[in-house]
Short mmCIF file of C-alpha atoms in Angstrom, two decimals:
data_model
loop_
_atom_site.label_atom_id
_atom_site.label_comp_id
_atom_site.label_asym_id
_atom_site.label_seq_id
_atom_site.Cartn_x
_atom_site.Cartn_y
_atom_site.Cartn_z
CA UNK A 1 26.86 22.81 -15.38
CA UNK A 2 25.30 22.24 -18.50
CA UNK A 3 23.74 26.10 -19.67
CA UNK A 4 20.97 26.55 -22.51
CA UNK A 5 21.89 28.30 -25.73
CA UNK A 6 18.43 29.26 -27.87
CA UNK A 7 15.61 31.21 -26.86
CA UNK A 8 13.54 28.54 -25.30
CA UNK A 9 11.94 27.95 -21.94
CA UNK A 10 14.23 27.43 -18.89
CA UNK A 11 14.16 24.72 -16.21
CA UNK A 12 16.79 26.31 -13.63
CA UNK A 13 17.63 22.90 -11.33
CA UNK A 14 19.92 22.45 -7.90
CA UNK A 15 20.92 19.17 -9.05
CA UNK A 16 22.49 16.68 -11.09
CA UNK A 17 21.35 15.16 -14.89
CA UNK A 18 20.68 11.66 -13.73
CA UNK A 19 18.45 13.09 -10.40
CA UNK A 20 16.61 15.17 -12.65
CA UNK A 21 16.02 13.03 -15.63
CA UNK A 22 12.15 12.38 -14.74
CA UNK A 23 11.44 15.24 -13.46
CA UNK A 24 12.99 16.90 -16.85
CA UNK A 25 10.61 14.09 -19.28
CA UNK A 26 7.84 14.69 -17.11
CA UNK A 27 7.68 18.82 -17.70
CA UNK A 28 8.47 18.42 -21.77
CA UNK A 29 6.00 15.57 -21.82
CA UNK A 30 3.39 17.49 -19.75
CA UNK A 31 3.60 20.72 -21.61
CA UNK A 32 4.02 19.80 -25.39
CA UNK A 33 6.79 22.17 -24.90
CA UNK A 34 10.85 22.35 -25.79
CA UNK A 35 12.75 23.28 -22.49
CA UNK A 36 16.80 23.92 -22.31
CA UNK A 37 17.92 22.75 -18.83
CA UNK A 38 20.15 24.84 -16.72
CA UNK A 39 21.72 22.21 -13.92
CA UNK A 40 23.80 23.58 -11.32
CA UNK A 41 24.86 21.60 -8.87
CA UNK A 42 24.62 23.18 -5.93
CA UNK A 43 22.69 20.34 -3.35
CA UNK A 44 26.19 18.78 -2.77
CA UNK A 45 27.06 22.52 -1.94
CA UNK A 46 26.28 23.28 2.27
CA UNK A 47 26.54 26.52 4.12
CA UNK A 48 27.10 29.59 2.93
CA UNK A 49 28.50 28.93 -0.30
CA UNK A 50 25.09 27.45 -1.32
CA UNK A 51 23.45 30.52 -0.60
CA UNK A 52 26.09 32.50 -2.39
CA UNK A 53 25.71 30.26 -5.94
CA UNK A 54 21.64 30.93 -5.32
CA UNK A 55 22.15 34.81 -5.84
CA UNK A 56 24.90 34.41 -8.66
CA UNK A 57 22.83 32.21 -10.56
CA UNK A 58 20.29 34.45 -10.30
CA UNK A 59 21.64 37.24 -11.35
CA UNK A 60 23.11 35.36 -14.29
CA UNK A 61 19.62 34.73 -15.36
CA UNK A 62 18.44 38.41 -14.52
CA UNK A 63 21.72 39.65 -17.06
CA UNK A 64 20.59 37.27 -19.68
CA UNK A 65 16.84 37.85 -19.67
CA UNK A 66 16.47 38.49 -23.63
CA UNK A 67 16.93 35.23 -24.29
CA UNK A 68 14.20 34.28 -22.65
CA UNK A 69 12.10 36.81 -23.98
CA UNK A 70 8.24 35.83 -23.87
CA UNK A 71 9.46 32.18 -22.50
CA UNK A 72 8.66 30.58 -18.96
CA UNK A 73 11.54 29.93 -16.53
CA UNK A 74 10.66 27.31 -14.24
CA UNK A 75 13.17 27.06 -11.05
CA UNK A 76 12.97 23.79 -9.40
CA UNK A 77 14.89 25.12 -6.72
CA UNK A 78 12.69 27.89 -5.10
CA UNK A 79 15.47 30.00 -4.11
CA UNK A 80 16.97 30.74 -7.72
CA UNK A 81 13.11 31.71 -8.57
CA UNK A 82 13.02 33.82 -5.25
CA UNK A 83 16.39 35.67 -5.93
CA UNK A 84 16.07 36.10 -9.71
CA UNK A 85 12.31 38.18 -8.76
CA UNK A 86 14.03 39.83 -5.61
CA UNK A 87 16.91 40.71 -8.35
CA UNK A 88 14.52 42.25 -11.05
CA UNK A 89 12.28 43.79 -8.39
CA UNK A 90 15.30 45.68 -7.15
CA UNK A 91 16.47 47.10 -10.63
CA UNK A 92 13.17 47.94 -11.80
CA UNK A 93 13.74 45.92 -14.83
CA UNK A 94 11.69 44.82 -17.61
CA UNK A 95 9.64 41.68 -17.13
CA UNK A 96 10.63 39.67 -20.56
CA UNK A 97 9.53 36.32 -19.55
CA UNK A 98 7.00 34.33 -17.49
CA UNK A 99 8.29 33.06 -13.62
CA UNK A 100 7.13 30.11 -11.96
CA UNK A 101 8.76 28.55 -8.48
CA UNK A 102 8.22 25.16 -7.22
CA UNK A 103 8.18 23.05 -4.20
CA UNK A 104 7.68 26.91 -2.69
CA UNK A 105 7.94 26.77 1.12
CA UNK A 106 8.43 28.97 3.90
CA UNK A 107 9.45 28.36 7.37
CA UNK A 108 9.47 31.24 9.84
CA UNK A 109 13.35 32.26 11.67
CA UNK A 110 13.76 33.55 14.63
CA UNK A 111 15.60 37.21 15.77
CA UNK A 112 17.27 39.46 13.18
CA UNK A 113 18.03 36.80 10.84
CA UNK A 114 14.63 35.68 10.43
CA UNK A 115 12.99 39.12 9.89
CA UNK A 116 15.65 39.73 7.03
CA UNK A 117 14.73 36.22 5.34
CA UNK A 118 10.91 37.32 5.54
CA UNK A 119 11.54 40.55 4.51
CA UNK A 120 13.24 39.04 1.46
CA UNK A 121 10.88 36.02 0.48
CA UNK A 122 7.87 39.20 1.14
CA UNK A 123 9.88 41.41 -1.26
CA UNK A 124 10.03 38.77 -4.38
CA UNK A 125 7.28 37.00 -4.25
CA UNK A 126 4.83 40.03 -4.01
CA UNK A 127 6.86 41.36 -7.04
CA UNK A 128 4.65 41.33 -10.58
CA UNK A 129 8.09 39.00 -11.83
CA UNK A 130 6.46 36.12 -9.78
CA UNK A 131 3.73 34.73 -12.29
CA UNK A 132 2.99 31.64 -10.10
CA UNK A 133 4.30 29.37 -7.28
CA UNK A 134 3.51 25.72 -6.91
CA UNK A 135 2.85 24.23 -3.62
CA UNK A 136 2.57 20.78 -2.67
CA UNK A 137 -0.71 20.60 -0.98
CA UNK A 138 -4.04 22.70 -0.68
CA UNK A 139 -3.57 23.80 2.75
CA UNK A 140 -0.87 25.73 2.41
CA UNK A 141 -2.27 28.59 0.01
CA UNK A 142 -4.04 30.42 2.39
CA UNK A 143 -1.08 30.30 5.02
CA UNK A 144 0.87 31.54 2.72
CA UNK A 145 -1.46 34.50 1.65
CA UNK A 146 -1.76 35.57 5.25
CA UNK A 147 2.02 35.33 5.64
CA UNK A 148 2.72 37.34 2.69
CA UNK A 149 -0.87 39.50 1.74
CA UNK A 150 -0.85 37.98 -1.96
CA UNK A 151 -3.56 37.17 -3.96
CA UNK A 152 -5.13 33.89 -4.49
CA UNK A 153 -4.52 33.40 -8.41
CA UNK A 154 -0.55 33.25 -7.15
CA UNK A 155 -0.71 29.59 -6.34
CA UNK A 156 -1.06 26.32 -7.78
CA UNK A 157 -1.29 22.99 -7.18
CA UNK A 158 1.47 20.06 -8.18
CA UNK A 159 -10.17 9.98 -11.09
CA UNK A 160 -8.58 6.41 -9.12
CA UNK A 161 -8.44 3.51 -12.12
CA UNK A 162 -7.15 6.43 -14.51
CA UNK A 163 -4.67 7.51 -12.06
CA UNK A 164 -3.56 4.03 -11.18
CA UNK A 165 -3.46 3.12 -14.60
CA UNK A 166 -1.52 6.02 -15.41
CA UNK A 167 0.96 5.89 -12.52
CA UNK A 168 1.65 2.45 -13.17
CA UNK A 169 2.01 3.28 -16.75
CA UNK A 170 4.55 5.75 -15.58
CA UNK A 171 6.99 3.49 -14.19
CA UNK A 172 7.06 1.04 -16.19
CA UNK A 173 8.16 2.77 -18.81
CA UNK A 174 10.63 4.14 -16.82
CA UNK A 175 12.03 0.42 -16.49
CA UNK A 176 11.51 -0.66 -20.27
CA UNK A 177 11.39 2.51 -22.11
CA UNK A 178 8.95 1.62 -24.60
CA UNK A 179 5.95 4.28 -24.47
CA UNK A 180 3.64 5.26 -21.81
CA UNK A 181 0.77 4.50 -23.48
CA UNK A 182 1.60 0.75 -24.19
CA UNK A 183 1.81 0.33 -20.84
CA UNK A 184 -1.68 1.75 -20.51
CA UNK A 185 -2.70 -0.56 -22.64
CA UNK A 186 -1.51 -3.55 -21.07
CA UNK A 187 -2.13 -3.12 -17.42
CA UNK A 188 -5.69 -2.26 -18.97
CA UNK A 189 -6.19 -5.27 -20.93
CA UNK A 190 -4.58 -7.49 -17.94
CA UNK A 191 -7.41 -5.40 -15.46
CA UNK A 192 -10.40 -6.18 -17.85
CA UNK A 193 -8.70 -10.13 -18.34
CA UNK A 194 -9.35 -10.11 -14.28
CA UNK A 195 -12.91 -8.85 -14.41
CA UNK A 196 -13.72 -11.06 -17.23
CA UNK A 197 -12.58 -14.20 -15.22
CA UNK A 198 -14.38 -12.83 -12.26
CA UNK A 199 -14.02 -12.26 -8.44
CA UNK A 200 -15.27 -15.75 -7.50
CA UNK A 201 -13.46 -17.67 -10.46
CA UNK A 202 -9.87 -16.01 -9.82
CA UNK A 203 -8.51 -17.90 -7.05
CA UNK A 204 -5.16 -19.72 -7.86
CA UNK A 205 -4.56 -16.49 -10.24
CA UNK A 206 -4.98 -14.27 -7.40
CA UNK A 207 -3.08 -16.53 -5.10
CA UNK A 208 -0.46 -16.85 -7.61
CA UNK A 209 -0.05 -13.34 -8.35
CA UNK A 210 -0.24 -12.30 -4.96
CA UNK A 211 2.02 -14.93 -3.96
CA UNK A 212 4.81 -13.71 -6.27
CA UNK A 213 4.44 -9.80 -5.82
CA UNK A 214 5.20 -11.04 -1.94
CA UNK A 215 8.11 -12.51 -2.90
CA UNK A 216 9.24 -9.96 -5.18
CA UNK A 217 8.88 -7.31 -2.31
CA UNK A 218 10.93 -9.27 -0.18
CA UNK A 219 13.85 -9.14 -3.03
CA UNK A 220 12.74 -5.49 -2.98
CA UNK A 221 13.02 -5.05 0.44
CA UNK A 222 16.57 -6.86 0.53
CA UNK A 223 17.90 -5.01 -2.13
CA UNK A 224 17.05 -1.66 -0.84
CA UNK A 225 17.88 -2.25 3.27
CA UNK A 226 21.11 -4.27 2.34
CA UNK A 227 22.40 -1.77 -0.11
CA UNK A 228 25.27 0.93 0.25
CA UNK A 229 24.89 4.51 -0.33
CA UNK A 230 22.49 7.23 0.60
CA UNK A 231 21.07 9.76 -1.49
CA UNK A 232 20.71 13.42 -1.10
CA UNK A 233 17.77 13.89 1.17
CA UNK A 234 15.11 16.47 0.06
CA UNK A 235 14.31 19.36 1.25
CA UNK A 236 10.77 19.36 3.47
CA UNK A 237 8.01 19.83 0.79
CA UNK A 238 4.75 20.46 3.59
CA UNK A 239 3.65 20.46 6.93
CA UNK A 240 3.47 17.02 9.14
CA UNK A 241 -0.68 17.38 9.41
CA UNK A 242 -0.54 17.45 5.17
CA UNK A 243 1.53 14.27 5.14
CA UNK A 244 -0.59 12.47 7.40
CA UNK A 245 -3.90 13.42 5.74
CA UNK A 246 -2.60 12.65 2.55
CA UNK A 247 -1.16 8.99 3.96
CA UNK A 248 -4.81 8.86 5.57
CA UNK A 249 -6.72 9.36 2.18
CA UNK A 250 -5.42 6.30 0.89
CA UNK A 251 -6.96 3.55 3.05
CA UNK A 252 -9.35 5.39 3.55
CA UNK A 253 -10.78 5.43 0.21
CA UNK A 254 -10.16 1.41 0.39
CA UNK A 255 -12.90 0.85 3.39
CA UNK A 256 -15.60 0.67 1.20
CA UNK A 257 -13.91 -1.22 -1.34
CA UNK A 258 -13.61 -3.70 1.28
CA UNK A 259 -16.57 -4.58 1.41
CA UNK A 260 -17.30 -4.80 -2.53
CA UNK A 261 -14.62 -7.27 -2.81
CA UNK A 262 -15.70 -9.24 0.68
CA UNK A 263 -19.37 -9.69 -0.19
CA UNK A 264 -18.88 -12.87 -1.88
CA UNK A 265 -17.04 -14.79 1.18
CA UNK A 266 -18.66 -17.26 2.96
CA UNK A 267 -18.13 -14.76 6.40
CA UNK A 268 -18.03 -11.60 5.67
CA UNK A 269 -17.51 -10.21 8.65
CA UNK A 270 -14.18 -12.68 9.65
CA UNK A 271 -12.94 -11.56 5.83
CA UNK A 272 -13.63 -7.98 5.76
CA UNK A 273 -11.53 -7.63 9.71
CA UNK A 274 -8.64 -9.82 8.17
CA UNK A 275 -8.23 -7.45 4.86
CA UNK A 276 -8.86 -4.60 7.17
CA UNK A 277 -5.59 -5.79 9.36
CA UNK A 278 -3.39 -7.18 6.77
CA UNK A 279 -4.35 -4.11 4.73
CA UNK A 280 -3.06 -1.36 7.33
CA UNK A 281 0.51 -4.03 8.30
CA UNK A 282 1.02 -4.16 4.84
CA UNK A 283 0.89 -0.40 4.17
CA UNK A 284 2.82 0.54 7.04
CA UNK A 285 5.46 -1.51 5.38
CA UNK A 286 5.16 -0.25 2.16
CA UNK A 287 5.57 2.89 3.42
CA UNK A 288 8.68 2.01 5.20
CA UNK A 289 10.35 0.42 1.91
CA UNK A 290 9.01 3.62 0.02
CA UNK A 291 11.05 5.64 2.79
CA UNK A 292 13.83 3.70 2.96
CA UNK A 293 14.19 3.69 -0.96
CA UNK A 294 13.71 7.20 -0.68
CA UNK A 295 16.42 7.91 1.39
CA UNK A 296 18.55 5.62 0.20
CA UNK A 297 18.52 6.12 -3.88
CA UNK A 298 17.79 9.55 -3.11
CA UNK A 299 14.91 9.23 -5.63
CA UNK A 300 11.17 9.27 -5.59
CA UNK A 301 10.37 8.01 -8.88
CA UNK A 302 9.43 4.68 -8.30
CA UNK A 303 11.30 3.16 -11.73
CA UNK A 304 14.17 5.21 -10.98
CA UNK A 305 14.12 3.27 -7.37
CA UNK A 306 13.86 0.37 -9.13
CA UNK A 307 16.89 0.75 -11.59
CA UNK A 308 19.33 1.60 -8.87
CA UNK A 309 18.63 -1.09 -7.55
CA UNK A 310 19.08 -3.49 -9.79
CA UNK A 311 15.72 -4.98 -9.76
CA UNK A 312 15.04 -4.70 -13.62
CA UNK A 313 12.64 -7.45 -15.06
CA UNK A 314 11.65 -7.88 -11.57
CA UNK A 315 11.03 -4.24 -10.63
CA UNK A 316 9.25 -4.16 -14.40
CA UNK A 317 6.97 -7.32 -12.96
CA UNK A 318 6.64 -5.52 -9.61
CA UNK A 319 5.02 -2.24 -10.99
CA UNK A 320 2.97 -4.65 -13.45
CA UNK A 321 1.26 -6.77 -11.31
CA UNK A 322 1.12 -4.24 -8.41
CA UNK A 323 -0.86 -2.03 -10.68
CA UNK A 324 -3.19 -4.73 -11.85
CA UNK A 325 -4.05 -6.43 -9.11
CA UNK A 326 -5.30 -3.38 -7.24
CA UNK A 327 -6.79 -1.27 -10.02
CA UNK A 328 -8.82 -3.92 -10.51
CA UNK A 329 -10.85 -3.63 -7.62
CA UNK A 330 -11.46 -0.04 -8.08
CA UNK A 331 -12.79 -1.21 -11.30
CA UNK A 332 -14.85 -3.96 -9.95
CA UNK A 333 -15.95 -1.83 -6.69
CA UNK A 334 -16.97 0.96 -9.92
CA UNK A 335 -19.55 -1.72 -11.42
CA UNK A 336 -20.86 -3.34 -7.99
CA UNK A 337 -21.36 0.65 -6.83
CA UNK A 338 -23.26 1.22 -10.46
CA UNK A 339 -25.68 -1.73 -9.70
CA UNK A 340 -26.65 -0.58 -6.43
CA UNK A 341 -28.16 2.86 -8.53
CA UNK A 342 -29.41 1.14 -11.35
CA UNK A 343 -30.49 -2.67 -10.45
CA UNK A 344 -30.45 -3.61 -14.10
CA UNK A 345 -26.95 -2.64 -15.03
CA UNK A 346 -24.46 -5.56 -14.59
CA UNK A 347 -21.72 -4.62 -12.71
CA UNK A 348 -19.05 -6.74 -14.88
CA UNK A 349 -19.79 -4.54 -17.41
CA UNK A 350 -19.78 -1.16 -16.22
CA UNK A 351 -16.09 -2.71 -14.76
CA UNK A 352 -15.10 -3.18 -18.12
CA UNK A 353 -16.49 0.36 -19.01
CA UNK A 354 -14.92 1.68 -16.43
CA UNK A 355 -11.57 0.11 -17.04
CA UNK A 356 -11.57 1.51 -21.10
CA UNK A 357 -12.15 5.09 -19.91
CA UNK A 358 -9.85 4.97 -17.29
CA UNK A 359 -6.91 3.32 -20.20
CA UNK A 360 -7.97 6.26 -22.29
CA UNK A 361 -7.81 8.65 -19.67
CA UNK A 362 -4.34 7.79 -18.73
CA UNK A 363 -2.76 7.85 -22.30
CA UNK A 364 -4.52 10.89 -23.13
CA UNK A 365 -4.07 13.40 -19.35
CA UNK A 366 -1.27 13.75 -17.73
CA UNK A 367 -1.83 12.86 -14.05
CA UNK A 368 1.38 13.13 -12.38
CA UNK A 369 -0.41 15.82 -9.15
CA UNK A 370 -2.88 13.68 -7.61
CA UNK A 371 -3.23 15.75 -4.21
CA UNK A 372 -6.32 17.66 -4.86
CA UNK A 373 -7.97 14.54 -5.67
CA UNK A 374 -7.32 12.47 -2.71
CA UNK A 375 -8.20 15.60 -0.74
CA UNK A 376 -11.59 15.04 -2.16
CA UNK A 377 -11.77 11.46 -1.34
CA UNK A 378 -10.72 12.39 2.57
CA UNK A 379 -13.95 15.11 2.20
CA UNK A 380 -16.34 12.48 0.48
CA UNK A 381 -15.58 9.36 3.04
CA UNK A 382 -14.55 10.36 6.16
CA UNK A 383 -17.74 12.02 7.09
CA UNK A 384 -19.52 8.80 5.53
CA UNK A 385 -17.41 6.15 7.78
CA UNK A 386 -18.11 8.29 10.20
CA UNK A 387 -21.89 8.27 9.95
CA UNK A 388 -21.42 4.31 9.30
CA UNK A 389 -19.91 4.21 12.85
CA UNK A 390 -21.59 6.22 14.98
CA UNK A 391 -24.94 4.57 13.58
CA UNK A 392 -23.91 0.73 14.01
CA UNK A 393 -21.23 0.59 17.10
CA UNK A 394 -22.76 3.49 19.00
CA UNK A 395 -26.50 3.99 18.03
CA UNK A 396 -26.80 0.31 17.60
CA UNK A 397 -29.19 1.41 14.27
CA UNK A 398 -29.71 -0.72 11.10
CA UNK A 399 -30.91 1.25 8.34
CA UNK A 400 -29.71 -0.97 5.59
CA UNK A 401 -33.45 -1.26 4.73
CA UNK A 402 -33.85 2.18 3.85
CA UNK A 403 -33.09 3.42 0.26
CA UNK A 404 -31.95 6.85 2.06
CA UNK A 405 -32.31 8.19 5.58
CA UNK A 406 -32.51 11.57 5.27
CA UNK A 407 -30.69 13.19 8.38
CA UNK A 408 -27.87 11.18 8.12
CA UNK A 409 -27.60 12.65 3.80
CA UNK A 410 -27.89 16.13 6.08
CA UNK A 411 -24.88 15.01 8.73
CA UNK A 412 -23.20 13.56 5.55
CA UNK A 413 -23.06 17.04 3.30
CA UNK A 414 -22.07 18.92 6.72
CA UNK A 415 -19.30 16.59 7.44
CA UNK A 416 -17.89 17.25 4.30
CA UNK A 417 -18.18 20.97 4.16
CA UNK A 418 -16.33 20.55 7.54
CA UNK A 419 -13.37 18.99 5.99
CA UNK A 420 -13.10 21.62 3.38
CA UNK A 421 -12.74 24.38 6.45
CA UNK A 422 -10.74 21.99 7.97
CA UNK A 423 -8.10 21.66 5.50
CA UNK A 424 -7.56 25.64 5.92
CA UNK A 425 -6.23 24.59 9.27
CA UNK A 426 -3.05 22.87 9.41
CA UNK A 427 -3.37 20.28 12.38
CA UNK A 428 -0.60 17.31 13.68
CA UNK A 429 -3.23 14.62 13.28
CA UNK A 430 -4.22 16.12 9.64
CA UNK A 431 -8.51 16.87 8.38
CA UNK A 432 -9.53 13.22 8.91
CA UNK A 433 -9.76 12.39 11.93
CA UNK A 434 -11.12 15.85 13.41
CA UNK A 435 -13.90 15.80 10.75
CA UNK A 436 -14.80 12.63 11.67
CA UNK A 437 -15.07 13.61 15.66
CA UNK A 438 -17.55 16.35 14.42
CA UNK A 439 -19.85 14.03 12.22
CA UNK A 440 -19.42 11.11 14.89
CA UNK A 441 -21.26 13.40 17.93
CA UNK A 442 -23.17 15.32 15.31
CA UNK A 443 -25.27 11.84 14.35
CA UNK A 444 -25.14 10.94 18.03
CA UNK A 445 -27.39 14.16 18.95
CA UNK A 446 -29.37 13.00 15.68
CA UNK A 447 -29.85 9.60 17.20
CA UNK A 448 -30.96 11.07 20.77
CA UNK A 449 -33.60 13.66 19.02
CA UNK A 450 -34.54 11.70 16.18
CA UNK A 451 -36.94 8.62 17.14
CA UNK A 452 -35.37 5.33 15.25
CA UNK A 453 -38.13 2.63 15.39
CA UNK A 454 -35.92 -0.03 13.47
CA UNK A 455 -32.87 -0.62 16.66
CA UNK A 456 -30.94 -3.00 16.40
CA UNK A 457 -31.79 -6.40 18.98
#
């Protein structure tokens, strides 16, 4: 156990240096901030001798509270922040320093058992020693306010070519050490090199590119699914219906990408269903490598994944190119989107625009919680595919001649006010796909009571 010694802020964490490492950059980094690190670890510790080294440490931090005095102490491990506010709560002692719990979550028990574990979660966390938990997604505040009558203020929450820039950013500097914001700067020069050379002129670059991050997967994919060990798996962070909304957001936001980047083919229609297909087998495999290295490494940070493994250069290349390759279509959908508002702007440019801001944005804000945001793309485009659906497959409508139709703008804003209620509701199938129900019949009544002279023939 490695203990802190001056009067700084805390990180109190259930785990080892190396696991930690990222997370530990990541908060200094974030915060401008000096933080001693308290490791105990306890998540090689099972049964009741885990929960036993919870309430010690605790109280070891309760006993020593004037160090901290006017500092924050941020447990990674919900429990120590739990027990150390049950602790203080219980002694009526002074609050000397600021109290924040992550990864909070709370899973109902059964019988006796369970009403004692309530009673005690209740009993902290409604304490004034709780300054503020962090939660994983949206949905799960105002659960969590019923369950325990708190107020909304208690809860937090852990801008696409900026955040890809940034992520990618992110890891490779993870792999090469050399400074975040170099990488920023290169995967932004190598995005603006591809919108420079332009979607019809990139061919054997894309091919080549493509072709290589392939086979580097593969190695990827070897390494990870032929490799001994298995890491420590983590604890559950939210609810089934929050992972598969937030796996949802991400293609979904890619739809009408699609169709920026498929304009130019010689059949659009054949080219758009192909990246449509090899898009969603592609991502159900990354997703299995991301869950297998996961499991395996017992890490989530991508260049920590990478290091165990041995990938190195390669992983380095991986992250690179990976980054690149797709942030440049958000760049390049960004300046074909801009000349459909204003006809004179050329959409090359405003990629290139687009592209700088986004580099700038990533050296400058940290953007290491991205939930909220793809929460907001679900709300934006779900109702809008919807809308897109309903009118061509089951209206059989073409109203691509129309600067705006009006009642679908109406079915549009209602569909996404409808996704914000939804995500108050925690659901198997996640916000998307009931949102998109809603809109789908609410255009189809539209369509019946509305006249449409332009039909489709």
């Amino acid at each position: 156990m490695k203990q802190c010694s001056k009067s700084e802020n805390v990180l109190i964490i259930d785990s080892d240096y190396e696991e930690a490492d990222g997370f530990i950059k990541g908060v200094r980094e974030v915060t401008g901030e000096e933080w001693q690190v308290a490791l105990h670890e306890n998540n090689k510790i099972y049964g009741w001798r885990r929960y036993v080294r919870f309430f010690t440490v605790a109280l070891q931090t309760v006993l020593s509270g004037k160090k901290y005095e006017g500092k924050t102490v941020l447990c990674w491990q919900q429990f120590y922040g739990i027990a150390i506010a049950f602790f203080q709560r219980m002694f009526h002692m002074k609050k000397r320093y600021k109290l924040v719990i992550m990864t909070f979550i709370y899973k109902e028990k059964r019988g006796l058992a369970g009403k004692l574990f309530y009673r005690f979660v209740r009993y902290a966390v409604t304490s004034r020693y709780v300054d503020k938990i962090i939660l994983t997604t949206q949905s799960e505040k105002p659960m969590y306010q019923e369950i325990f009558g708190v107020e909304d203020d208690l809860f937090a929450f852990a801008r696409w070519t900026a955040i890809m820039i940034y992520d990618g950013a992110l890891a490779a500097d993870g792999v090469m050490h050399t400074g975040r914001w170099i990488w920023c700067l290169v995967i932004g020069a190598l995005i603006i090199l591809w919108i420079v050379i332009g979607i019809t002129n990139l061919g054997k670059i894309n091919t080549v590119a493509m072709a290589a991050l392939f086979i580097l997967t593969l190695i990827l994919c070897k390494v990870i699914f032929t490799g001994s060990g298995v890491g420590t798996p983590s604890d559950d962070s939210m609810t089934f219906g929050a992972a598969v909304e937030l796996a949802v957001a991400m293609p979904l936001s890619w739809l009408p990408l699609i169709s920026d980047y498929t304009r130019e083919a010689k059949e659009p229609v054949k080219a758009t269903a192909v990246s449509a297909v090899t898009y969603g087998i592609v991502s159900c495999w990354m997703y299995v490598i991301g869950m297998g290295a996961a499991i395996i490494t017992g890490e989530y940070d991508i260049a920590q994944i990478m290091l165990k493994a041995g990938l190195g250069i390669l992983g380095l290349l991986i992250i690179v190119f990976s980054t690149v390759t797709t942030t440049f279509l958000d760049a390049y959908s960004a300046g074909i989107s801009s000349e459909t508002v204003v006809s004179r702007w050329n959409g090359k440019h405003v990629a290139i625009v687009v592209t700088v801001i986004g580099t700038a944005a990533a050296i400058v804000y940290p953007m290491d919680n991205i939930t909220d945001f793809l929460y907001l793309i679900g709300s934006v485009f779900a109702p809008m595919i919807a809308i897109q659906i309903a009118d061509f497959f089951l209206l059989k409508q073409d109203k691509s001649s129309r600067a705006a139709y009006v009642p679908n703008m109406i079915i549009w804003v209602i569909g996404f006010v409808a996704y914000r209620i939804l995500m108050n509701v925690d659901m198997p199938v996640g916000n998307t796909l009931p949102d998109m129900v809603i809109t789908i019949i609410l255009c189809l009544i539209a369509g019946k009571l509305i006249p449409e002279k332009n039909q489709k023939k």
